[in-house]
Amino acid sequence: MKIKLRNKLAYACGDIYGGGAFMIFSLLFMNYLVLVEGLPIIATTIIIFAGRLWDAITDPIVGRISDKTRSRFGRRRIFFLMGIIPVFLSFVMLFYSFGMDDISAKIVYYIFAYMFFGTAFAIVMVPYNAILSDMTSDYNVRTSFTTYRMMFSGLASLLAAIIPSILIRAVGSPYIGPGQRPGYLLQGIIFGCIFALCWFFVFLGTKERKDVSPAEKISLKEWLDVFDNKAYRNFLGIFLSFQIAVDLVLAMFIFYIDIVVLQYQNYELVVGTLLVCMVLFMPIHGMIAEKKGKAFPLYIGLPIWIASTFAFVFIDSGTPILVLCIISGLIAIGSAAGNLSTWSMLTDIYDVDELRTAKRREGLYSGVTTFIRKFASGFAVLLMGFGFSTMGFDQNEYSILKAGLVDFDPVVFAQNDIVAGIRTMFVVIPAVLLSICLIFALKNKLNKRRFDAILRGIACLKAKGDIETLETEEIEDILLITGSKKERLWGRKI
């Protein structure tokens, strides 16, 4: 298809939901369950983990179904229409319990609500992550599409980090607690409408390739076969370590600002600074990726984020807000680099798989990747919840403290185990995970030259059944990236 700016903008609208819903969920959902609905923190982490287990079923299945779907609207685009209503309903249900009072009933309800949310997310986001390779096979054009996508994601995340909390305090209560329920419901309705509507624009502005192979049967063996892809395994190392670091930082961020730094009133300003800087740095990283390769922004951004993380060791309630904003801006450099690199890398894996197997399985890879990411993050959040519990965190005591019902001395409070534990987790965990991400990024071998060799290899195998007519360097690049022998390419056996 001929690429126009409107196609990039329409495609990018999909991550208004991906980035915005993810931001609201990460920043507010656990806080809402614990401090507004009154659920034990262990119960909330179990709710999230149960939902991630459900994703083990929905994500790969939706991905494979989208590979097999044949309709007048294509394989992927039909799902954007199908998902509009579930996206709206599921998001509202995350923040409304229909007046339930019983704790056990709430736990069951929110497990169901989160599973419904995960299903709606899979219906649209799994095909969305797969469709870009159908729209263009150009290495740099894909990077450009992803840059627009991540900019829209960042802008949506910015609004999602600031507006909901304003609505929650304005319509509900300025104090964290059950009085904020009306505000949570209102933000759920407003953002649910926005997230649902964006998929209509994605549907209108995206196109798909028509030369797809016949649909094949779904099998467990095929799901597991993706891990035989050498390039995909290395990608997972980059992707998971980065995304889990982001998920945990966001899950802990409100607790860190509120409990460790005691600056909840500046929460929106700090988060807003981070997200604005992330959007500003996104096109810069996009240009770097087009010139130096998709992994190169990681070499710049991740060391800056790791170094900035250790600054949190020295931050306390007396730290000026300007310092917090500067550190957030530095972290944004790494966050922008990681988001751009990881999501743009994924689309190229589909072509490597086609060279190996003679199959186009974008949906399968998208579904498996989405599931693994959510499962790993859910397990990490579960461990975080146990960590909070072990440190002695009690949501009831915390609510009483925040409501000003007891005498409060910040100096004494800063010396307790909860503050020390959250500070340590907030510094050490992302530093370790981002270091792992950087190690895998340095092992990445798929650059533009080798990607072009992959495409020429596919063309040769389609036309002649072998790659013998390619240049020696191209053949070496193909074998390096696929980790296969020539005799095993295109689904053949030795």
mmCIF file of N, CA, C and O in Angstrom, residues 409-445:
data_model
loop_
_atom_site.group_PDB
_atom_site.id
_atom_site.type_symbol
_atom_site.label_atom_id
_atom_site.label_comp_id
_atom_site.label_asym_id
_atom_site.label_seq_id
_atom_site.Cartn_x
_atom_site.Cartn_y
_atom_site.Cartn_z
ATOM 1 N N ASP A 409 4.733 12.152 62.294
ATOM 2 C CA ASP A 409 6.048 12.777 62.273
ATOM 3 C C ASP A 409 6.815 12.219 61.077
ATOM 4 O O ASP A 409 7.229 11.052 61.091
ATOM 5 N N PRO A 410 7.035 13.023 60.014
ATOM 6 C CA PRO A 410 7.697 12.514 58.801
ATOM 7 C C PRO A 410 9.079 11.934 59.067
ATOM 8 O O PRO A 410 9.481 10.962 58.434
ATOM 9 N N VAL A 411 9.820 12.536 59.999
ATOM 10 C CA VAL A 411 11.172 12.052 60.285
ATOM 11 C C VAL A 411 11.135 10.642 60.863
ATOM 12 O O VAL A 411 11.886 9.749 60.454
ATOM 13 N N VAL A 412 10.235 10.416 61.813
ATOM 14 C CA VAL A 412 10.093 9.083 62.415
ATOM 15 C C VAL A 412 9.562 8.101 61.385
ATOM 16 O O VAL A 412 10.049 6.965 61.271
ATOM 17 N N PHE A 413 8.584 8.537 60.616
ATOM 18 C CA PHE A 413 7.988 7.655 59.609
ATOM 19 C C PHE A 413 9.021 7.213 58.576
ATOM 20 O O PHE A 413 9.004 6.071 58.115
ATOM 21 N N ALA A 414 9.922 8.095 58.197
ATOM 22 C CA ALA A 414 10.922 7.789 57.172
ATOM 23 C C ALA A 414 11.893 6.697 57.608
ATOM 24 O O ALA A 414 12.610 6.132 56.782
ATOM 25 N N GLN A 415 11.933 6.390 58.917
ATOM 26 C CA GLN A 415 12.876 5.394 59.422
ATOM 27 C C GLN A 415 12.288 3.986 59.499
ATOM 28 O O GLN A 415 12.989 3.046 59.852
ATOM 29 N N ASN A 416 10.992 3.828 59.164
ATOM 30 C CA ASN A 416 10.406 2.500 59.323
ATOM 31 C C ASN A 416 10.774 1.583 58.159
ATOM 32 O O ASN A 416 11.286 2.016 57.113
ATOM 33 N N ASP A 417 10.505 0.292 58.352
ATOM 34 C CA ASP A 417 10.903 -0.730 57.382
ATOM 35 C C ASP A 417 10.184 -0.581 56.042
ATOM 36 O O ASP A 417 10.741 -0.917 54.997
ATOM 37 N N ILE A 418 8.943 -0.107 56.072
ATOM 38 C CA ILE A 418 8.178 0.027 54.830
ATOM 39 C C ILE A 418 8.848 1.029 53.902
ATOM 40 O O ILE A 418 9.043 0.775 52.711
ATOM 41 N N VAL A 419 9.213 2.184 54.436
ATOM 42 C CA VAL A 419 9.864 3.219 53.633
ATOM 43 C C VAL A 419 11.195 2.706 53.082
ATOM 44 O O VAL A 419 11.493 2.852 51.888
ATOM 45 N N ALA A 420 11.983 2.078 53.929
ATOM 46 C CA ALA A 420 13.286 1.562 53.491
ATOM 47 C C ALA A 420 13.118 0.482 52.435
ATOM 48 O O ALA A 420 13.862 0.437 51.445
ATOM 49 N N GLY A 421 12.119 -0.384 52.635
ATOM 50 C CA GLY A 421 11.898 -1.462 51.679
ATOM 51 C C GLY A 421 11.437 -0.959 50.324
ATOM 52 O O GLY A 421 11.938 -1.416 49.275
ATOM 53 N N ILE A 422 10.506 -0.024 50.308
ATOM 54 C CA ILE A 422 10.027 0.523 49.036
ATOM 55 C C ILE A 422 11.148 1.259 48.320
ATOM 56 O O ILE A 422 11.309 1.142 47.101
ATOM 57 N N ARG A 423 11.942 2.009 49.067
ATOM 58 C CA ARG A 423 13.064 2.722 48.463
ATOM 59 C C ARG A 423 14.040 1.738 47.802
ATOM 60 O O ARG A 423 14.490 1.941 46.675
ATOM 61 N N THR A 424 14.356 0.664 48.517
ATOM 62 C CA THR A 424 15.291 -0.332 47.976
ATOM 63 C C THR A 424 14.739 -1.001 46.728
ATOM 64 O O THR A 424 15.444 -1.134 45.707
ATOM 65 N N MET A 425 13.477 -1.422 46.787
ATOM 66 C CA MET A 425 12.851 -2.061 45.636
ATOM 67 C C MET A 425 12.800 -1.114 44.447
ATOM 68 O O MET A 425 13.035 -1.518 43.302
ATOM 69 N N PHE A 426 12.498 0.150 44.699
ATOM 70 C CA PHE A 426 12.341 1.128 43.622
ATOM 71 C C PHE A 426 13.664 1.408 42.911
ATOM 72 O O PHE A 426 13.674 1.805 41.750
ATOM 73 N N VAL A 427 14.770 1.204 43.614
ATOM 74 C CA VAL A 427 16.095 1.462 43.026
ATOM 75 C C VAL A 427 16.705 0.202 42.429
ATOM 76 O O VAL A 427 17.148 0.183 41.272
ATOM 77 N N VAL A 428 16.719 -0.871 43.202
ATOM 78 C CA VAL A 428 17.463 -2.072 42.808
ATOM 79 C C VAL A 428 16.786 -2.823 41.670
ATOM 80 O O VAL A 428 17.448 -3.232 40.697
ATOM 81 N N ILE A 429 15.470 -3.024 41.761
ATOM 82 C CA ILE A 429 14.776 -3.859 40.769
ATOM 83 C C ILE A 429 14.916 -3.318 39.349
ATOM 84 O O ILE A 429 15.327 -4.046 38.442
ATOM 85 N N PRO A 430 14.587 -2.036 39.084
ATOM 86 C CA PRO A 430 14.759 -1.556 37.709
ATOM 87 C C PRO A 430 16.203 -1.551 37.250
ATOM 88 O O PRO A 430 16.487 -1.811 36.069
ATOM 89 N N ALA A 431 17.146 -1.261 38.159
ATOM 90 C CA ALA A 431 18.560 -1.251 37.771
ATOM 91 C C ALA A 431 19.007 -2.629 37.289
ATOM 92 O O ALA A 431 19.708 -2.752 36.270
ATOM 93 N N VAL A 432 18.584 -3.680 37.982
ATOM 94 C CA VAL A 432 18.944 -5.043 37.588
ATOM 95 C C VAL A 432 18.290 -5.422 36.265
ATOM 96 O O VAL A 432 18.946 -5.930 35.342
ATOM 97 N N LEU A 433 16.990 -5.165 36.149
ATOM 98 C CA LEU A 433 16.269 -5.547 34.937
ATOM 99 C C LEU A 433 16.767 -4.782 33.708
ATOM 100 O O LEU A 433 16.909 -5.358 32.621
ATOM 101 N N LEU A 434 17.039 -3.502 33.862
ATOM 102 C CA LEU A 434 17.530 -2.716 32.725
ATOM 103 C C LEU A 434 18.942 -3.137 32.327
ATOM 104 O O LEU A 434 19.299 -3.078 31.132
ATOM 105 N N SER A 435 19.732 -3.570 33.280
ATOM 106 C CA SER A 435 21.074 -4.093 32.950
ATOM 107 C C SER A 435 20.961 -5.378 32.136
ATOM 108 O O SER A 435 21.708 -5.590 31.172
ATOM 109 N N ILE A 436 20.020 -6.238 32.512
ATOM 110 C CA ILE A 436 19.774 -7.467 31.745
ATOM 111 C C ILE A 436 19.319 -7.117 30.337
ATOM 112 O O ILE A 436 19.775 -7.719 29.346
ATOM 113 N N CYS A 437 18.430 -6.131 30.218
ATOM 114 C CA CYS A 437 17.952 -5.694 28.908
ATOM 115 C C CYS A 437 19.114 -5.223 28.037
ATOM 116 O O CYS A 437 19.190 -5.553 26.844
ATOM 117 N N LEU A 438 20.006 -4.471 28.624
ATOM 118 C CA LEU A 438 21.154 -3.949 27.875
ATOM 119 C C LEU A 438 22.058 -5.073 27.391
ATOM 120 O O LEU A 438 22.586 -5.030 26.265
ATOM 121 N N ILE A 439 22.227 -6.095 28.203
ATOM 122 C CA ILE A 439 23.057 -7.245 27.796
ATOM 123 C C ILE A 439 22.457 -7.932 26.571
ATOM 124 O O ILE A 439 23.159 -8.237 25.599
ATOM 125 N N PHE A 440 21.145 -8.178 26.602
ATOM 126 C CA PHE A 440 20.491 -8.794 25.445
ATOM 127 C C PHE A 440 20.532 -7.878 24.227
ATOM 128 O O PHE A 440 20.665 -8.354 23.094
ATOM 129 N N ALA A 441 20.398 -6.574 24.447
ATOM 130 C CA ALA A 441 20.443 -5.635 23.325
ATOM 131 C C ALA A 441 21.797 -5.678 22.632
ATOM 132 O O ALA A 441 21.892 -5.582 21.403
ATOM 133 N N LEU A 442 22.859 -5.833 23.397
ATOM 134 C CA LEU A 442 24.204 -5.898 22.810
ATOM 135 C C LEU A 442 24.394 -7.174 21.989
ATOM 136 O O LEU A 442 25.255 -7.233 21.110
ATOM 137 N N LYS A 443 23.567 -8.200 22.268
ATOM 138 C CA LYS A 443 23.645 -9.459 21.520
ATOM 139 C C LYS A 443 22.756 -9.439 20.270
ATOM 140 O O LYS A 443 22.782 -10.377 19.477
ATOM 141 N N ASN A 444 21.970 -8.385 20.098
ATOM 142 C CA ASN A 444 21.088 -8.303 18.945
ATOM 143 C C ASN A 444 21.891 -8.168 17.649
ATOM 144 O O ASN A 444 22.816 -7.356 17.561
ATOM 145 N N LYS A 445 21.553 -8.956 16.641
ATOM 146 C CA LYS A 445 22.293 -8.953 15.371
ATOM 147 C C LYS A 445 21.442 -8.487 14.185
ATOM 148 O O LYS A 445 21.942 -8.355 13.082
#
